[in-house]
mmCIF file of C-alpha atoms in Angstrom:
data_model
loop_
_atom_site.group_PDB
_atom_site.id
_atom_site.type_symbol
_atom_site.label_atom_id
_atom_site.label_comp_id
_atom_site.label_asym_id
_atom_site.label_seq_id
_atom_site.Cartn_x
_atom_site.Cartn_y
_atom_site.Cartn_z
ATOM 1 C CA SER A 23 0.038 -0.020 0.014
ATOM 2 C CA GLN A 24 1.124 3.585 -0.486
ATOM 3 C CA GLN A 25 2.394 5.643 2.333
ATOM 4 C CA GLY A 26 3.035 9.272 2.880
ATOM 5 C CA GLU A 27 -0.336 10.792 3.895
ATOM 6 C CA GLU A 28 -0.266 14.517 3.731
ATOM 7 C CA ASP A 29 -2.568 16.924 5.567
ATOM 8 C CA PRO A 30 -4.220 19.088 5.018
ATOM 9 C CA GLN A 31 -5.460 18.105 1.629
ATOM 10 C CA ALA A 32 -5.824 21.710 0.685
ATOM 11 C CA LEU A 33 -4.596 24.966 2.221
ATOM 12 C CA SER A 34 -5.298 28.552 1.218
ATOM 13 C CA ILE A 35 -3.353 31.468 2.747
ATOM 14 C CA GLN A 36 -2.468 35.018 2.099
ATOM 15 C CA GLU A 37 0.897 36.014 0.681
ATOM 16 C CA GLY A 38 3.327 36.649 3.454
ATOM 17 C CA GLU A 39 1.851 34.064 5.792
ATOM 18 C CA ASN A 40 3.463 30.781 6.673
ATOM 19 C CA ALA A 41 2.201 27.508 5.460
ATOM 20 C CA THR A 42 2.564 24.219 7.292
ATOM 21 C CA MET A 43 1.999 20.778 5.719
ATOM 22 C CA ASN A 44 2.217 17.481 7.423
ATOM 23 C CA CYS A 45 2.986 13.982 6.278
ATOM 24 C CA SER A 46 2.678 10.669 7.997
ATOM 25 C CA TYR A 47 4.144 7.398 6.926
ATOM 26 C CA LYS A 48 3.934 3.740 8.022
ATOM 27 C CA THR A 49 7.156 1.892 7.698
ATOM 28 C CA SER A 50 10.722 2.602 8.803
ATOM 29 C CA ILE A 51 12.663 4.916 6.501
ATOM 30 C CA ASN A 52 16.110 5.946 5.354
ATOM 31 C CA ASN A 53 15.022 9.363 4.415
ATOM 32 C CA LEU A 54 11.902 11.432 3.695
ATOM 33 C CA GLN A 55 11.743 13.849 0.666
ATOM 34 C CA TRP A 56 9.414 16.683 -0.218
ATOM 35 C CA TYR A 57 8.453 17.511 -3.782
ATOM 36 C CA ARG A 58 6.484 20.304 -5.411
ATOM 37 C CA GLN A 59 4.366 20.262 -8.539
ATOM 38 C CA ASN A 60 3.320 23.494 -10.132
ATOM 39 C CA SER A 61 0.343 23.267 -12.419
ATOM 40 C CA GLY A 62 1.346 21.898 -15.715
ATOM 41 C CA ARG A 63 4.859 21.204 -14.642
ATOM 42 C CA GLY A 64 6.709 18.281 -13.351
ATOM 43 C CA LEU A 65 7.661 17.289 -9.776
ATOM 44 C CA VAL A 66 10.552 19.339 -8.419
ATOM 45 C CA HIS A 67 12.631 17.873 -5.534
ATOM 46 C CA LEU A 68 12.652 20.335 -2.643
ATOM 47 C CA ILE A 69 14.498 18.887 0.240
ATOM 48 C CA LEU A 70 15.607 15.491 1.673
ATOM 49 C CA ILE A 71 15.911 14.834 5.340
ATOM 50 C CA ARG A 72 17.630 11.710 6.663
ATOM 51 C CA SER A 73 16.207 9.440 9.280
ATOM 52 C CA ASN A 74 18.949 10.555 11.771
ATOM 53 C CA GLU A 75 18.063 14.262 11.192
ATOM 54 C CA ARG A 76 15.301 16.058 13.131
ATOM 55 C CA GLU A 77 15.229 19.407 11.247
ATOM 56 C CA LYS A 78 16.620 20.799 8.022
ATOM 57 C CA HIS A 79 16.443 24.207 6.361
ATOM 58 C CA SER A 80 16.581 25.248 2.806
ATOM 59 C CA GLY A 81 15.960 28.910 2.094
ATOM 60 C CA ARG A 82 12.312 29.531 3.161
ATOM 61 C CA LEU A 83 11.764 25.824 3.708
ATOM 62 C CA ARG A 84 11.992 24.116 7.075
ATOM 63 C CA VAL A 85 11.479 20.408 7.367
ATOM 64 C CA THR A 86 11.105 18.459 10.511
ATOM 65 C CA LEU A 87 11.140 14.662 11.042
ATOM 66 C CA ASP A 88 9.836 12.771 14.080
ATOM 67 C CA THR A 89 10.613 9.076 13.486
ATOM 68 C CA SER A 90 8.957 8.102 16.716
ATOM 69 C CA LYS A 91 5.684 9.464 15.408
ATOM 70 C CA LYS A 92 6.403 8.599 11.827
ATOM 71 C CA SER A 93 5.702 12.116 10.634
ATOM 72 C CA SER A 94 7.203 15.031 8.977
ATOM 73 C CA SER A 95 6.256 18.603 8.418
ATOM 74 C CA LEU A 96 7.099 21.178 5.827
ATOM 75 C CA LEU A 97 6.986 24.776 6.672
ATOM 76 C CA ILE A 98 7.129 27.504 3.976
ATOM 77 C CA THR A 99 7.755 30.878 5.574
ATOM 78 C CA ALA A 100 6.765 34.209 4.132
ATOM 79 C CA SER A 101 4.779 32.608 1.396
ATOM 80 C CA ARG A 102 4.569 34.011 -2.185
ATOM 81 C CA ALA A 103 2.021 33.609 -4.895
ATOM 82 C CA ALA A 104 4.607 31.486 -6.844
ATOM 83 C CA ASP A 105 4.502 29.009 -4.012
ATOM 84 C CA THR A 106 1.054 27.968 -5.109
ATOM 85 C CA ALA A 107 1.459 24.269 -6.012
ATOM 86 C CA SER A 108 0.896 20.747 -4.811
ATOM 87 C CA TYR A 109 3.342 19.437 -2.245
ATOM 88 C CA PHE A 110 4.135 15.723 -1.813
ATOM 89 C CA CYS A 111 6.138 13.983 0.742
ATOM 90 C CA ALA A 112 7.838 10.678 -0.461
ATOM 91 C CA THR A 113 9.650 7.923 1.280
ATOM 92 C CA VAL A 114 12.032 5.479 -0.288
ATOM 93 C CA ARG A 115 10.922 1.896 -0.177
ATOM 94 C CA THR A 116 13.715 -0.580 -0.505
ATOM 95 C CA GLY A 117 12.518 -3.895 -1.948
ATOM 96 C CA GLU A 118 13.701 -6.923 -3.737
ATOM 97 C CA TYR A 119 14.286 -5.030 -6.869
ATOM 98 C CA GLY A 120 15.781 -1.880 -5.562
ATOM 99 C CA ASN A 121 14.578 1.479 -4.335
ATOM 100 C CA LYS A 122 11.568 3.460 -5.373
ATOM 101 C CA LEU A 123 9.796 6.529 -4.115
ATOM 102 C CA VAL A 124 6.456 6.151 -2.499
ATOM 103 C CA PHE A 125 4.279 9.267 -2.498
ATOM 104 C CA GLY A 126 1.318 10.445 -0.671
ATOM 105 C CA ALA A 127 -1.802 12.244 -2.176
ATOM 106 C CA GLY A 128 -0.256 15.667 -1.631
ATOM 107 C CA THR A 129 -1.414 19.004 -0.209
ATOM 108 C CA ILE A 130 -2.697 21.693 -2.558
ATOM 109 C CA LEU A 131 -1.415 24.991 -1.424
ATOM 110 C CA ARG A 132 -2.935 28.244 -2.745
ATOM 111 C CA VAL A 133 -1.223 31.532 -1.872
ATOM 112 C CA LYS A 134 -3.390 34.469 -2.531
ATOM 113 C CA SER A 135 -1.819 37.803 -3.437
ATOM 114 C CA GLU B 4 21.964 20.114 -19.408
ATOM 115 C CA ALA B 5 18.640 19.054 -20.543
ATOM 116 C CA GLY B 6 16.233 17.711 -17.900
ATOM 117 C CA VAL B 7 13.722 14.829 -18.276
ATOM 118 C CA THR B 8 11.393 15.454 -21.100
ATOM 119 C CA GLN B 9 8.069 13.938 -21.769
ATOM 120 C CA PHE B 10 5.983 13.914 -24.961
ATOM 121 C CA PRO B 11 3.170 14.596 -25.440
ATOM 122 C CA SER B 12 2.351 17.145 -22.692
ATOM 123 C CA HIS B 13 -1.344 16.424 -23.002
ATOM 124 C CA SER B 14 -3.269 13.646 -24.846
ATOM 125 C CA VAL B 15 -7.049 13.180 -25.263
ATOM 126 C CA ILE B 16 -8.057 9.894 -26.732
ATOM 127 C CA GLU B 17 -11.309 7.913 -26.901
ATOM 128 C CA LYS B 18 -11.875 4.751 -24.917
ATOM 129 C CA GLY B 19 -10.466 1.748 -26.732
ATOM 130 C CA GLN B 20 -7.802 3.754 -28.571
ATOM 131 C CA THR B 21 -4.047 3.331 -28.148
ATOM 132 C CA VAL B 22 -1.724 6.022 -26.841
ATOM 133 C CA THR B 23 2.063 5.976 -26.555
ATOM 134 C CA LEU B 24 3.879 8.215 -24.116
ATOM 135 C CA ARG B 25 7.491 8.939 -24.422
ATOM 136 C CA CYS B 26 10.224 9.893 -21.853
ATOM 137 C CA ASP B 27 13.686 11.007 -22.568
ATOM 138 C CA PRO B 28 15.752 10.748 -19.386
ATOM 139 C CA ILE B 29 18.791 12.875 -18.552
ATOM 140 C CA SER B 30 21.610 11.712 -20.570
ATOM 141 C CA GLY B 31 23.781 9.115 -18.727
ATOM 142 C CA HIS B 32 21.043 8.155 -16.218
ATOM 143 C CA ASP B 33 20.606 4.424 -16.268
ATOM 144 C CA ASN B 34 17.627 4.453 -13.956
ATOM 145 C CA LEU B 35 14.254 5.453 -15.440
ATOM 146 C CA TYR B 36 10.901 5.286 -13.580
ATOM 147 C CA TRP B 37 7.350 5.778 -14.520
ATOM 148 C CA TYR B 38 4.728 7.012 -12.115
ATOM 149 C CA ARG B 39 1.134 8.150 -12.489
ATOM 150 C CA ARG B 40 -1.314 10.278 -10.592
ATOM 151 C CA VAL B 41 -4.924 9.338 -11.155
ATOM 152 C CA MET B 42 -7.844 11.564 -10.184
ATOM 153 C CA GLY B 43 -5.857 13.738 -7.730
ATOM 154 C CA LYS B 44 -4.863 10.746 -5.711
ATOM 155 C CA GLU B 45 -1.386 9.800 -4.611
ATOM 156 C CA ILE B 46 1.395 9.474 -7.124
ATOM 157 C CA LYS B 47 1.836 5.680 -7.687
ATOM 158 C CA PHE B 48 4.924 3.857 -8.888
ATOM 159 C CA LEU B 49 4.515 1.991 -12.176
ATOM 160 C CA LEU B 50 7.856 0.550 -13.099
ATOM 161 C CA HIS B 51 11.626 1.011 -12.954
ATOM 162 C CA PHE B 52 14.188 0.378 -15.779
ATOM 163 C CA VAL B 53 17.830 -0.069 -15.243
ATOM 164 C CA LYS B 54 19.233 0.581 -18.649
ATOM 165 C CA GLU B 55 17.113 -1.484 -20.929
ATOM 166 C CA SER B 56 16.017 -3.975 -18.377
ATOM 167 C CA LYS B 57 12.823 -3.974 -16.286
ATOM 168 C CA GLN B 58 14.086 -3.850 -12.752
ATOM 169 C CA ASP B 59 10.680 -3.698 -11.134
ATOM 170 C CA GLU B 60 7.268 -3.644 -12.872
ATOM 171 C CA SER B 61 5.272 -4.432 -9.825
ATOM 172 C CA GLY B 62 3.185 -1.171 -10.112
ATOM 173 C CA MET B 63 1.943 -1.846 -13.709
ATOM 174 C CA PRO B 64 -1.867 -2.015 -13.298
ATOM 175 C CA ASN B 65 -2.614 -4.647 -16.015
ATOM 176 C CA ASN B 66 -1.522 -5.989 -19.255
ATOM 177 C CA ARG B 67 -2.948 -3.061 -21.203
ATOM 178 C CA PHE B 68 0.194 -1.219 -20.234
ATOM 179 C CA LEU B 69 3.419 -1.972 -22.021
ATOM 180 C CA ALA B 70 6.691 -0.152 -21.271
ATOM 181 C CA GLU B 71 9.836 -0.402 -23.254
ATOM 182 C CA ARG B 72 13.267 1.113 -23.162
ATOM 183 C CA THR B 73 15.086 -0.231 -26.264
ATOM 184 C CA GLY B 74 18.783 0.635 -26.205
ATOM 185 C CA GLY B 75 18.584 1.891 -22.650
ATOM 186 C CA THR B 76 17.892 5.499 -23.699
ATOM 187 C CA TYR B 77 14.363 6.834 -24.011
ATOM 188 C CA SER B 78 11.371 4.931 -22.830
ATOM 189 C CA THR B 79 7.780 4.490 -24.144
ATOM 190 C CA LEU B 80 4.666 3.603 -22.178
ATOM 191 C CA LYS B 81 1.849 2.304 -24.435
ATOM 192 C CA VAL B 82 -1.699 1.943 -23.116
ATOM 193 C CA GLN B 83 -3.839 -0.361 -25.421
ATOM 194 C CA PRO B 84 -6.726 -0.299 -25.346
ATOM 195 C CA ALA B 85 -7.140 2.753 -23.056
ATOM 196 C CA GLU B 86 -10.016 2.788 -20.481
ATOM 197 C CA LEU B 87 -11.618 5.725 -18.694
ATOM 198 C CA GLU B 88 -9.811 4.991 -15.443
ATOM 199 C CA ASP B 89 -6.429 5.378 -17.125
ATOM 200 C CA SER B 90 -6.974 9.155 -17.234
ATOM 201 C CA GLY B 91 -4.373 10.961 -15.127
ATOM 202 C CA VAL B 92 -0.910 12.454 -15.199
ATOM 203 C CA TYR B 93 1.973 10.141 -16.139
ATOM 204 C CA PHE B 94 5.359 11.182 -14.749
ATOM 205 C CA CYS B 95 8.730 9.917 -15.758
ATOM 206 C CA ALA B 96 11.836 10.190 -13.649
ATOM 207 C CA SER B 97 15.496 9.382 -14.049
ATOM 208 C CA SER B 98 18.356 9.059 -11.752
ATOM 209 C CA LEU B 99 22.092 8.276 -11.897
ATOM 210 C CA LYS B 100 22.092 5.806 -9.090
ATOM 211 C CA THR B 101 19.464 3.812 -7.253
ATOM 212 C CA GLY B 102 20.384 4.231 -3.679
ATOM 213 C CA PRO B 103 18.108 5.499 -1.064
ATOM 214 C CA PHE B 104 19.616 8.960 -1.059
ATOM 215 C CA THR B 105 19.750 9.458 -4.740
ATOM 216 C CA GLU B 106 17.707 12.276 -6.112
ATOM 217 C CA ALA B 107 15.205 11.476 -8.851
ATOM 218 C CA PHE B 108 14.571 14.076 -11.498
ATOM 219 C CA PHE B 109 11.116 14.293 -12.836
ATOM 220 C CA GLY B 110 9.681 15.350 -16.224
ATOM 221 C CA GLN B 111 6.760 17.665 -16.572
ATOM 222 C CA GLY B 112 4.301 14.839 -16.993
ATOM 223 C CA THR B 113 1.838 13.765 -19.732
ATOM 224 C CA ARG B 114 -1.784 14.488 -18.842
ATOM 225 C CA LEU B 115 -3.875 11.706 -20.465
ATOM 226 C CA THR B 116 -7.565 12.058 -20.701
ATOM 227 C CA VAL B 117 -9.598 9.099 -21.890
ATOM 228 C CA VAL B 118 -13.176 10.039 -23.015
#
């Protein structure tokens, strides 16, 4: 079964506000990744956090990871209209045939200007 | 350096027709993946090529889907015959390696609409 359940499913905020999206997963992980998909465009890798890390920053992005709760959060600070997109968390599932990304359903973020 | 490119960007076909999607990975990337997102649901893994070989095709939904990667360069995903539930966005990704910390680069996707 798929894992990486994001919430909320949709989020609408004003430009300048912060946006927080959460992700839960079910199995043990090596790392958790966040991706963004703008309308009509492909998935863009945003940030990767390893299982032994608790927090990671990249520009206006802040990701936290709580392996005891099997959850992660993505915080976008000082949001901009250009941040409007769908955001997905993904975990790497290692199987018999190698590694593959397992995604959740995503959070649709709308930033109003 | 060119990224992963997919063609077409959008395809509208009738139920029962055949459609072929193409993916050109980043040059030198042996690993190529196909994913799809149906009806706003999660992005699901379809299959993984290492060069021209199918490493993992556990996500292929049924035998109406055929993926090929002749010569280990570009890949095609054929749906024949297409059904309404095949509508969605099909993503292709490539990576240099296949370890758990390897970044996968995605194309812009092909939006398939079956009517």
